[in-house]
Coordinates of C-alpha atoms in Angstrom, one line a residue:
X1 CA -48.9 56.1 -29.8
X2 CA -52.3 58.1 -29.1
X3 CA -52.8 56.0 -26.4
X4 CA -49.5 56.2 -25.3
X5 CA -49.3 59.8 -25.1
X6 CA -52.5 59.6 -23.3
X7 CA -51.5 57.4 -21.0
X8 CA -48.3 59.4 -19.9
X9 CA -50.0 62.9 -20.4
X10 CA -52.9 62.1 -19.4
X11 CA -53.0 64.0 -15.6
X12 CA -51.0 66.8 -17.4
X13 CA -48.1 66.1 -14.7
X14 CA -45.9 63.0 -17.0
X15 CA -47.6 60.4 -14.3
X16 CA -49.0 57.3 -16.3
X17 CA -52.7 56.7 -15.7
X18 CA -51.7 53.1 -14.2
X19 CA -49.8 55.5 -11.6
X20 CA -52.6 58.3 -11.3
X21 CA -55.2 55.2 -10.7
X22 CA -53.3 53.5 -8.0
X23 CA -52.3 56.9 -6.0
X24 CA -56.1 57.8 -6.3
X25 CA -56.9 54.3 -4.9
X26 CA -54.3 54.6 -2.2
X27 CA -55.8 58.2 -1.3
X28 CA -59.5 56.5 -1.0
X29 CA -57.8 53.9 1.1
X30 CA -56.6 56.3 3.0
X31 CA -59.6 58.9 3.2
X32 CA -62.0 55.5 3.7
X33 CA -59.3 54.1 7.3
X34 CA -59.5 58.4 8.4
X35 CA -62.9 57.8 10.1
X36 CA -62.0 54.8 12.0
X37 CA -58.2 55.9 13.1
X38 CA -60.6 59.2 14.1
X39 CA -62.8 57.4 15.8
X40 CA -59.9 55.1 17.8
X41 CA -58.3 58.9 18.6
X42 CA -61.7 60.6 19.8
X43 CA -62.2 57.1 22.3
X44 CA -58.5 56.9 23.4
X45 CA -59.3 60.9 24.1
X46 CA -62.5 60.1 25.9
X47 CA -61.3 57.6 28.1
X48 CA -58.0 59.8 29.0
X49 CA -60.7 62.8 30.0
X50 CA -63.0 60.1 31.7
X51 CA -59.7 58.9 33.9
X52 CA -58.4 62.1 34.5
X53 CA -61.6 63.4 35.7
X54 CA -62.5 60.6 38.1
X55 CA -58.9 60.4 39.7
X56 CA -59.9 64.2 40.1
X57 CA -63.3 63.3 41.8
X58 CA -61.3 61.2 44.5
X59 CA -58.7 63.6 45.2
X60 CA -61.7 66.3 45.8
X61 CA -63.4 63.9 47.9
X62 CA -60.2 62.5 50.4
X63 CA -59.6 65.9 51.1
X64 CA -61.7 65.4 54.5
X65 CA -58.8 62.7 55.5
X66 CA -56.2 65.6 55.3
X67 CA -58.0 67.0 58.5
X68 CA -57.7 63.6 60.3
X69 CA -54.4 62.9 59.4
X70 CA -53.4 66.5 60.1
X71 CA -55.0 66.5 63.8
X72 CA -53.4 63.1 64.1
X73 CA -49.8 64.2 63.5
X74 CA -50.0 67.8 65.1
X75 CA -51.3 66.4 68.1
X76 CA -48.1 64.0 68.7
X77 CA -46.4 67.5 68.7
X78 CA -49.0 69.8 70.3
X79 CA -49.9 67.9 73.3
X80 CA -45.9 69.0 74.7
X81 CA -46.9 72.6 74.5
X82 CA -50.4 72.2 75.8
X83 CA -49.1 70.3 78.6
X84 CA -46.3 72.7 79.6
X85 CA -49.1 75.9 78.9
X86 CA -52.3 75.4 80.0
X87 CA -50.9 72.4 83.0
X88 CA -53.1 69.4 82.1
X89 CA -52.5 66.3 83.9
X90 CA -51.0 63.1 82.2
X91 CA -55.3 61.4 82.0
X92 CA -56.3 64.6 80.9
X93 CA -53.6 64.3 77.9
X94 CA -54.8 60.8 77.0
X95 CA -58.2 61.7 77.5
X96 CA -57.7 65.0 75.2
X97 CA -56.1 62.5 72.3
X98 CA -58.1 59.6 72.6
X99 CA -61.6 61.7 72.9
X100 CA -61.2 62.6 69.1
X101 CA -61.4 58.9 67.8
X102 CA -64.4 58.1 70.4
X103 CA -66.3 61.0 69.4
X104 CA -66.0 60.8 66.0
X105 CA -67.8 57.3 65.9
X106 CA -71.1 60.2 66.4
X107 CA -70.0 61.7 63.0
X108 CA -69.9 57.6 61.3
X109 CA -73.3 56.7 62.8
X110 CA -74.9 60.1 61.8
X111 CA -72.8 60.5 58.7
X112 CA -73.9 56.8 57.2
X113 CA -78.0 58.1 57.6
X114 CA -77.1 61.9 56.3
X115 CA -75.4 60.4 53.3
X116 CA -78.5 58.5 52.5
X117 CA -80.8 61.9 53.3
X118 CA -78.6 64.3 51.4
X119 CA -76.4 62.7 49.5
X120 CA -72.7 61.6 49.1
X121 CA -71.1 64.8 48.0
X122 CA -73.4 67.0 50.1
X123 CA -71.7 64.8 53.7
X124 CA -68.6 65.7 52.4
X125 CA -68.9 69.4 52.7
X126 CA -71.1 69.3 55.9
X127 CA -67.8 67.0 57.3
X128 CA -65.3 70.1 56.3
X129 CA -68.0 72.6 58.1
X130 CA -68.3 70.6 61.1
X131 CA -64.6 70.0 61.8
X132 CA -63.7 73.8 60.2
X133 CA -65.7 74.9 63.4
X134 CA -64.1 72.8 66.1
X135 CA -60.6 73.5 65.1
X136 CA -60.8 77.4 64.7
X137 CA -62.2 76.7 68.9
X138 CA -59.5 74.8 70.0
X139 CA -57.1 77.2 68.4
X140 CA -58.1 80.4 70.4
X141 CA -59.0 78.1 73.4
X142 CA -57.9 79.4 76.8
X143 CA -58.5 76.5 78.9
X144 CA -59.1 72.6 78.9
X145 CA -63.0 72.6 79.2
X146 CA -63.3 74.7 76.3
X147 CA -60.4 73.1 74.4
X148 CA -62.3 69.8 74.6
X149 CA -65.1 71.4 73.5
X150 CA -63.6 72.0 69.9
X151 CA -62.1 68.7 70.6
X152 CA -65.6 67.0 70.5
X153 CA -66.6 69.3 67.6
X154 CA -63.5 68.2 65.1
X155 CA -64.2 64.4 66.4
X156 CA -67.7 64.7 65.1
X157 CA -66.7 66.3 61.3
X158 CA -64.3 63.7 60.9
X159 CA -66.7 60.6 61.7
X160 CA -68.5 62.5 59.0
X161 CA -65.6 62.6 56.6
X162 CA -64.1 59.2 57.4
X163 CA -66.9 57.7 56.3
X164 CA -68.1 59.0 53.2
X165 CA -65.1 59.4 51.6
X166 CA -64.4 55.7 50.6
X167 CA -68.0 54.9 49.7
X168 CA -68.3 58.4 47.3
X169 CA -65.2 57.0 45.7
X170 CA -66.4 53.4 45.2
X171 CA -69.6 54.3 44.0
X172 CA -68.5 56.7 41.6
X173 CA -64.8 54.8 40.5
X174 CA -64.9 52.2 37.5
X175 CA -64.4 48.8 38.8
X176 CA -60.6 48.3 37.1
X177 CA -59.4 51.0 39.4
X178 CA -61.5 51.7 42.1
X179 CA -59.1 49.9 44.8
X180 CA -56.1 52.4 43.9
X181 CA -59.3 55.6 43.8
X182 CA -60.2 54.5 47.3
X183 CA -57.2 54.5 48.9
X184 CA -56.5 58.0 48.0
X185 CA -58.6 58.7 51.6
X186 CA -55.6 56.6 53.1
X187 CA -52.6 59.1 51.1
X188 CA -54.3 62.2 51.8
X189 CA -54.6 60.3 56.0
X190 CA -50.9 59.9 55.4
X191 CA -50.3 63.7 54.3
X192 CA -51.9 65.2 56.5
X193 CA -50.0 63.1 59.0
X194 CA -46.7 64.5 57.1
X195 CA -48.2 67.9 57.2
X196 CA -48.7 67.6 61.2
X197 CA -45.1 66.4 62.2
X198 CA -43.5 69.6 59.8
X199 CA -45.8 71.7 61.3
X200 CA -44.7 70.3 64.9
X201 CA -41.3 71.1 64.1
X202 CA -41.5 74.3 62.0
X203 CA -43.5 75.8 65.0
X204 CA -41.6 74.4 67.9
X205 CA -39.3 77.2 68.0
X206 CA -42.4 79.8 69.4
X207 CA -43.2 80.2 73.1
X208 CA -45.8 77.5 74.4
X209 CA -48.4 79.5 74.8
X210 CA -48.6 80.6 70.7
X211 CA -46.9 77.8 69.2
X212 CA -49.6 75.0 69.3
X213 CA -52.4 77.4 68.6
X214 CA -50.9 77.8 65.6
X215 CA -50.2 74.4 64.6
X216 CA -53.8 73.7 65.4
X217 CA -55.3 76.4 63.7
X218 CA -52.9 75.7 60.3
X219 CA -55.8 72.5 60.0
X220 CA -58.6 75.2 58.7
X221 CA -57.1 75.7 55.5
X222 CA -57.4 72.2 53.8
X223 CA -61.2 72.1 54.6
X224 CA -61.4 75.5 52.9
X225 CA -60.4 73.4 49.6
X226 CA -63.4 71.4 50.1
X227 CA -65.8 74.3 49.7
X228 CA -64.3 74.7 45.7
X229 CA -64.2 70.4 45.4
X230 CA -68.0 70.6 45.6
X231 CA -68.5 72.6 42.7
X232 CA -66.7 70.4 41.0
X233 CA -67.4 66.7 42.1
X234 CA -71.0 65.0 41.0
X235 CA -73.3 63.2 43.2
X236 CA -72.3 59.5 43.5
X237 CA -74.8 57.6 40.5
X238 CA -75.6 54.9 42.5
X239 CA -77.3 57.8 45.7
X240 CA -78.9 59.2 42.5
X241 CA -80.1 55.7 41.0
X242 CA -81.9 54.9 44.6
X243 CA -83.4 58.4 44.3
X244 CA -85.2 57.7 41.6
X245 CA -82.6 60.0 39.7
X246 CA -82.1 58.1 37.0
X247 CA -81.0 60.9 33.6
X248 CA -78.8 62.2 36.4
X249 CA -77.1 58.9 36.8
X250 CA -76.5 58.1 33.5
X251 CA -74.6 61.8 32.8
X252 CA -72.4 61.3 36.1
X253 CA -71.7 57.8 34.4
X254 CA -71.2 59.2 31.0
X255 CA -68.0 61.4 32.9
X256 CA -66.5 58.2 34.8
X257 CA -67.0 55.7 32.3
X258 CA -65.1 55.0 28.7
X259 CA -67.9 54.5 26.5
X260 CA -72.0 54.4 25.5
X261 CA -71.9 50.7 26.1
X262 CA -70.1 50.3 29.2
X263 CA -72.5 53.4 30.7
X264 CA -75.6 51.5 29.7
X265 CA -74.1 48.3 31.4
X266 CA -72.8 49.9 34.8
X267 CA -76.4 51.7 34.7
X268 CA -78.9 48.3 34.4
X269 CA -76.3 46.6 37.1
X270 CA -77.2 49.1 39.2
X271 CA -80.6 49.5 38.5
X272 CA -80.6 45.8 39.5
X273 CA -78.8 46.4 42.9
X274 CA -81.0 49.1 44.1
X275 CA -84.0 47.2 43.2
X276 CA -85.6 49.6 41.4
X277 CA -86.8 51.1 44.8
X278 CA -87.1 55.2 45.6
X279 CA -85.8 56.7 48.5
X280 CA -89.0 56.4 50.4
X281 CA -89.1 52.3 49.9
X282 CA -85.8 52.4 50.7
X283 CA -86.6 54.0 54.0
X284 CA -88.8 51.5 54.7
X285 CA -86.6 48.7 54.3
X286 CA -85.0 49.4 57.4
X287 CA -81.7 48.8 56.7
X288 CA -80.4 48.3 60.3
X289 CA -82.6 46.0 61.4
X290 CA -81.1 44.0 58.2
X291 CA -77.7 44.9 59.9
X292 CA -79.1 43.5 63.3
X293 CA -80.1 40.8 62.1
X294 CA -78.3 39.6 59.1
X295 CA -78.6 37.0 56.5
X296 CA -75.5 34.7 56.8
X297 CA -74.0 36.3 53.6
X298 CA -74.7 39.6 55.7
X299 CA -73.1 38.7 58.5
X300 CA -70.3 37.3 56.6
X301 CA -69.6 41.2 55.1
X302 CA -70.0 42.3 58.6
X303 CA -67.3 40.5 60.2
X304 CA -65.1 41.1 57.1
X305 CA -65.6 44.9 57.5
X306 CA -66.0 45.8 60.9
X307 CA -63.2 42.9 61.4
X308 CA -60.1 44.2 59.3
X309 CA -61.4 48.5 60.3
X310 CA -61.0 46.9 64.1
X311 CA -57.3 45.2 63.2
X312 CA -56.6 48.2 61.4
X313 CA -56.2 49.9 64.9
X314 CA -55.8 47.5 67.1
X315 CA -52.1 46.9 66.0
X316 CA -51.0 50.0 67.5
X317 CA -50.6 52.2 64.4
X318 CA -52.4 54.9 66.0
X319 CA -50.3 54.8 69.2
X320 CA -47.2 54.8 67.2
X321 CA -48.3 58.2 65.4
X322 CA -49.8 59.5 68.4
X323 CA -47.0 58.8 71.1
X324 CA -43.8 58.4 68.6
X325 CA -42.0 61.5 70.5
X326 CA -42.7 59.2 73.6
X327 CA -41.6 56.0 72.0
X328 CA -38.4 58.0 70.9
X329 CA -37.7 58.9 74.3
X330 CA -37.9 55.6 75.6
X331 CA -34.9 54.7 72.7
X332 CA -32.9 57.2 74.1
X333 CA -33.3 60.7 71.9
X334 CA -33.4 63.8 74.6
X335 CA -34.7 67.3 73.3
X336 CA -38.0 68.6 72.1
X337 CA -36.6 69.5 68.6
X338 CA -34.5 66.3 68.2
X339 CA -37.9 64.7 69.3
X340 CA -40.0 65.8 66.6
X341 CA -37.2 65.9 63.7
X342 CA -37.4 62.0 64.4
X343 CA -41.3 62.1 64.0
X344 CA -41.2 63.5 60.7
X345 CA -38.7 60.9 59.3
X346 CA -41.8 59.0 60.6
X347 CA -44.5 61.2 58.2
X348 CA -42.0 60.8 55.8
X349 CA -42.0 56.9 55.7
X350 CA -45.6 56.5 55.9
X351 CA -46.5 59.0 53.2
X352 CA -43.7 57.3 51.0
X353 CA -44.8 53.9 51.2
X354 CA -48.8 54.8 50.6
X355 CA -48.0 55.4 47.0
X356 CA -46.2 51.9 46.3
X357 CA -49.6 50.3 47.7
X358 CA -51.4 52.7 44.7
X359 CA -49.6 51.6 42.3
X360 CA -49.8 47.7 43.4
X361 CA -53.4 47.2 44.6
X362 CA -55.3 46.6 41.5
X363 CA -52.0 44.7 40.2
X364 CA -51.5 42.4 43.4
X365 CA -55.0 42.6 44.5
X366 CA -55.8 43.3 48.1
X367 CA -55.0 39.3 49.8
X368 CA -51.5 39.5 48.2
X369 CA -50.9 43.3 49.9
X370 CA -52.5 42.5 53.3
X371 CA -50.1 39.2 53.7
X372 CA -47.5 41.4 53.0
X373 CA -48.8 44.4 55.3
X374 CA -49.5 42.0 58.2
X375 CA -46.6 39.9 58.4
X376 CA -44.2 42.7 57.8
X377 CA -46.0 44.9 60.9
X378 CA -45.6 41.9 63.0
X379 CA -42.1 41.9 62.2
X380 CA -41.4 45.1 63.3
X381 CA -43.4 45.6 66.4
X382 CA -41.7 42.2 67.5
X383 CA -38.5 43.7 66.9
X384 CA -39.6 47.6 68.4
X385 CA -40.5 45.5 71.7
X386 CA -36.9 43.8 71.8
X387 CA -35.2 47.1 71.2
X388 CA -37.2 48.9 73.8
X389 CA -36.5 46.3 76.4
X390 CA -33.0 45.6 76.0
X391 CA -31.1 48.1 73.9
X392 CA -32.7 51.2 75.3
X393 CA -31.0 54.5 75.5
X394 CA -28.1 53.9 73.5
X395 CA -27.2 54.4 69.8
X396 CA -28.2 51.5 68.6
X397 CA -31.1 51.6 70.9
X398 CA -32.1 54.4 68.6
X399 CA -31.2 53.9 65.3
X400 CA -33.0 50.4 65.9
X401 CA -35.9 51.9 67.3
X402 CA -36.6 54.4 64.2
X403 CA -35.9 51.8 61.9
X404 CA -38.7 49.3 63.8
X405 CA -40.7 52.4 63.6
X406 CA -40.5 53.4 60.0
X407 CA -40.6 49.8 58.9
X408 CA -44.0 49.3 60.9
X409 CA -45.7 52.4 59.5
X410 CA -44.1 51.5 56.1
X411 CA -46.0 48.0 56.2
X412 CA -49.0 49.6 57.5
X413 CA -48.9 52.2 54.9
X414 CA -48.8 49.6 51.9
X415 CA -51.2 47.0 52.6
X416 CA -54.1 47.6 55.9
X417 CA -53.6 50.8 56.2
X418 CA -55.7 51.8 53.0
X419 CA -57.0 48.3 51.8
X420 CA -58.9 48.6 55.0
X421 CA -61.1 51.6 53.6
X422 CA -61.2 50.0 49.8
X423 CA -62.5 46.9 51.2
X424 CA -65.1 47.6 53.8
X425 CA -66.5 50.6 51.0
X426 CA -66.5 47.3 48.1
X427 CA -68.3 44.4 50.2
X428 CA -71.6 45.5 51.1
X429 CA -74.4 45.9 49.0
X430 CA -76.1 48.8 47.8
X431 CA -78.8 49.1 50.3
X432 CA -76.4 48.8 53.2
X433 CA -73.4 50.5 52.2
X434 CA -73.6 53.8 54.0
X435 CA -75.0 52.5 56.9
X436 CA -72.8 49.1 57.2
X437 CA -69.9 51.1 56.6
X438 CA -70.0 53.9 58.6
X439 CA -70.7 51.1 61.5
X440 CA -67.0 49.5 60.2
X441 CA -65.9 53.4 60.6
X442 CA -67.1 53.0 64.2
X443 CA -65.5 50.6 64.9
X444 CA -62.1 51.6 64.2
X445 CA -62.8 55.0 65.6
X446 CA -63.9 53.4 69.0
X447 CA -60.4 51.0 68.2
X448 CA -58.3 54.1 67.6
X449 CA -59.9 56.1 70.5
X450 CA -58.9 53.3 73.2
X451 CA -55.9 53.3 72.1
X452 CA -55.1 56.2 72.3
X453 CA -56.8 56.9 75.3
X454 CA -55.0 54.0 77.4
X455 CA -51.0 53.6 76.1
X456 CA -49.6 56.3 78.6
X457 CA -51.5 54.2 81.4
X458 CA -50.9 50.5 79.8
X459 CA -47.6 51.9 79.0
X460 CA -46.4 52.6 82.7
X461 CA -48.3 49.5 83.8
X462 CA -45.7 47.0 81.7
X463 CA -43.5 49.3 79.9
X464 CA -43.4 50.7 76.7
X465 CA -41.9 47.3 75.5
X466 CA -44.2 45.4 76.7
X467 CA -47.2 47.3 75.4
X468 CA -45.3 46.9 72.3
X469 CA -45.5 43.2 72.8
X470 CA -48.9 42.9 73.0
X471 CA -49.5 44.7 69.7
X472 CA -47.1 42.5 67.8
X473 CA -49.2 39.1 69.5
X474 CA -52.5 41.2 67.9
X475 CA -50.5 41.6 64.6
X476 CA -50.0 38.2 64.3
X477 CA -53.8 37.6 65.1
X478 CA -54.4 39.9 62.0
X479 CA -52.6 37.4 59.7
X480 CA -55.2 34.8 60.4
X481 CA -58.2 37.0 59.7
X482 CA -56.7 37.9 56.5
X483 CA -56.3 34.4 55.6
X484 CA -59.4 33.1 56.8
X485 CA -61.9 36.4 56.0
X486 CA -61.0 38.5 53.4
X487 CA -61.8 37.7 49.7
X488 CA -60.1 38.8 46.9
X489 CA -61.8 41.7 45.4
X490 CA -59.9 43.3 42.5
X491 CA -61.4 43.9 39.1
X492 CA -64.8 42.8 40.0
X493 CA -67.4 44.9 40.1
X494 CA -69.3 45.9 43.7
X495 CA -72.3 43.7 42.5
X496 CA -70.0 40.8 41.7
X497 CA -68.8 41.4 45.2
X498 CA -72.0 41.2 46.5
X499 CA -71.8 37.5 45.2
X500 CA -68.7 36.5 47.1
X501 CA -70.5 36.6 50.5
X502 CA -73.6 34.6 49.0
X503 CA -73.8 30.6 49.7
X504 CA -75.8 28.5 46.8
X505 CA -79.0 29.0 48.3
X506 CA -78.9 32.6 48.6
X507 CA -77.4 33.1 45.2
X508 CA -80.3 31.5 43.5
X509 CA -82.7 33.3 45.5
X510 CA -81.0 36.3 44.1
X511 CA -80.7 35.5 40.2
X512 CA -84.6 34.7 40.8
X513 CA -85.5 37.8 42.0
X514 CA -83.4 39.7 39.4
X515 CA -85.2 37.6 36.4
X516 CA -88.3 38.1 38.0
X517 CA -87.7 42.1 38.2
X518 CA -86.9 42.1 34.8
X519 CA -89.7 40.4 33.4
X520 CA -92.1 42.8 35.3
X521 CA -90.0 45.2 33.2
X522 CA -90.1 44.5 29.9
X523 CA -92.4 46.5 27.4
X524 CA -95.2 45.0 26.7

């Protein structure tokens, strides 16, 4: 009975000590699984702060590609008012829209060896300068020499800006995301596009003179922006590994990547990719004369990323940005306003579709997307040509036309349009990136720039149609180089890429040199 009392008095709340001992062990149980639940809450909290800060990182650094796409998109509008006010000639128009795209292949060459010198971040704010300074010219310009001028100036900051922004963001994105990271260059390309065609339109309504002074000027502010991003954004780890940098590293990685163990990992991979070289061996490497003459897995990443920058604007899209108020004309739409309403259905499209390519290239991968891209541009531009050359200047001339139009930059936009930029910034190895890619930049600014420069000419040489044609034969060209030349990249890391491009014999030569390197490394 004692014990019985006891046992039901015993905590001096009627609970029997059977009871009492079982919710104490339930409460350890508890207080012992708090820790590790704790623990799983502090990581998931880590790697939501890692993710949010690296998306952050890219959006900083594609701000540069606002400028391009924003002097891409107001020019297709500007050009009518410059024309009309300051009475340029139909060459000097074409040489005035195509110069920017030649020019800027100065800023790629240049920007590839600064980025090396100064760093990844610091390019991106000397590309915002540069281009700040030639568009505030060209605004207040009061002829064609001097317009040209700030013409050449806003080339050169956006070779500069083109450039660096894809391999900042692969050097600095984790491998699992880095192709949808990179194409944020493309998006803010396609916004800035978007932002160009309203601005067309919302400024249309001035007098000539004042109208497309404005709409160039409006491309100052986003480059203002950048001047804030680079208090924010880190210097890439892998410019700071080659430098000899190597604490500095490992906090930028502690930022982008989920955990301890994953840092330590990304670090020794690419400790092991730079060679464990300083900037001054680096130098004397001489990495273009290892571009000029290349190893055959060298040369293999060469033609894969000079190749697809080259289709990327050899299909026409620039043309089709440029000259869509021209193309429109030829449907059949009369009227400056009418013109440039159509062009921003255009943006629109473009802008639209660049998202659905984020959201699928690390899902699909990059072959899957670029089948798609191709085939569906070759489509269109077959179809454009048709409508053009037999159902021109009617309604269904036109709706046909917008529709081949939007379609075409819709294909663009979700495969080659920004797989372009993710893979040419993922192939090449450390040592080369910069330089090897701001040579691919080159090459699809010299791409863009003839273009540009030639469709008014080509265009009255065999019609708008038939220029048409020819980019839907190139189209269908680019299907074949996709099949034939570009691996499938997604999820690997950029020095499992590296592999890819390597034959047997070169792949041993590697793993030998790696071993060796880290036996001269071990603590003895």
């Amino acid at each position: 009975m004692v014990l019985g009392n006891g046992g039901e008095n015993g905590n001096g709340n009627g609970e029997s000590v059977s009871e009492f001992q079982l919710g104490k062990k339930n409460r350890y149980k508890r207080m012992e699984s708090d820790p590790l639940e704790e623990e799983q809450e502090e990581e998931e909290l880590q790697r939501h702060h890692t993710k949010k800060f690296v998306v952050a990182c890219a959006i900083f650094a594609s701000l540069n590609s606002v400028l391009l796409g924003y002097d891409v998109g107001v020019m297709s509008g500007a050009i009518i008012f410059i024309q009309e006010d300051l009475k340029i000639s139909e060459v000097q128009v074409e040489v005035l829209v195509g110069i920017l795209s030649i020019i800027s292949l100065l800023g790629s060459l240049a920007g590839g060896k600064t980025s090396d010198a100064i760093g990844r971040k610091w390019t991106i704010g000397l590309a915002a300068i540069v281009f700040q300074s030639g568009a505030g010219i060209m605004a207040l310009s009061p002829s064609f020499a001097v317009l040209m001028i700030g013409r050449l100036l806003a080339g050169i900051g956006i070779g500069f800006g083109v450039m660096i922004a894809p391999v900042y963001i692969a050097e600095i994105a984790p491998a699992v995301a880095r192709g949808s990271l990179t194409s944020f260059p493309e998006i803010f390309v396609n916004f800035g596009i978007l932002l160009g065609y309203v601005s067309n339109y919302a400024f249309s309504g001035l007098p000539a003179h004042i109208n497309w002074r404005i709409m160039l000027g409006v491309g100052i502010l986003p480059s203002i922006f950048i001047g804030f991003a680079l208090f924010v954004i880190p210097e890439s780890p892998r410019w700071l590994v080659v430098q000899n940098r190597i604490d500095e590293a490992r906090l930028v990685l502690c930022k982008t990547n989920g955990s301890d163990i994953e840092v330590e990992e990304r670090l020794k991979e690419i400790q092991l990719a730079a060679g464990s070289v300083n900037a001054e061996k680096y130098e004397v490497k001489s990495v273009w004369k290892e571009i000029l003459k290349p190893s055959p897995s060298v040369r293999r990443m060469l033609i894969t990323g000079c190749g697809i920058q080259c289709f990327q604007q050899i299909t026409g899209i620039d043309a089709t940005v440029y000259y869509s108020p021209t193309i429109f004309k030829e449907a059949g739409i009369k009227g400056n306003t009418q013109l440039l309403a159509a062009t921003v259905a255009v943006g629109f499209t473009k802008t639209l579709f660049i998202l659905v390519a984020i959201i699928l290239i690390d899902k699909l991968g990059r072959k899957p997307l670029l089948y798609i891209s191709t085939i569906g541009m070759t489509t269109c531009l077959f179809c454009l040509s048709l409508t053009l050359a037999f159902f021109g200047n009617g309604k269904l001339g036109i709706i046909l036309a917008i529709l081949a139009v939007c379609g075409n930059v819709a294909f663009f936009s979700v495969g080659i349009g920004p797989i372009c930029w993710v893979v040419s910034s993922e192939i090449f190895p450390l040592r080369l990136r910069a330089q090897a890619s701001a040579l691919g930049a080159v090459g699809s600014r010299v791409s863009s720039g003839v273009i540009a420069m030639s469709f008014l000419s080509v265009s009255r040489a065999i019609t708008v149609a038939g220029t048409f044609f020819v980019f839907f034969v190139i189209s269908a060209i680019s299907v074949a180089f996709v099949y034939n030349c570009i691996p499938e990249t997604k999820g690997k890391s950029l020095e499992e890429i590296e592999m890819l491009f390597q034959d047997e014999t070169e792949r041993v030569e590697v793993e030998m040199e790696d071993a060796a390197r880290l036996v001269q490394n071990e603590p003895k």
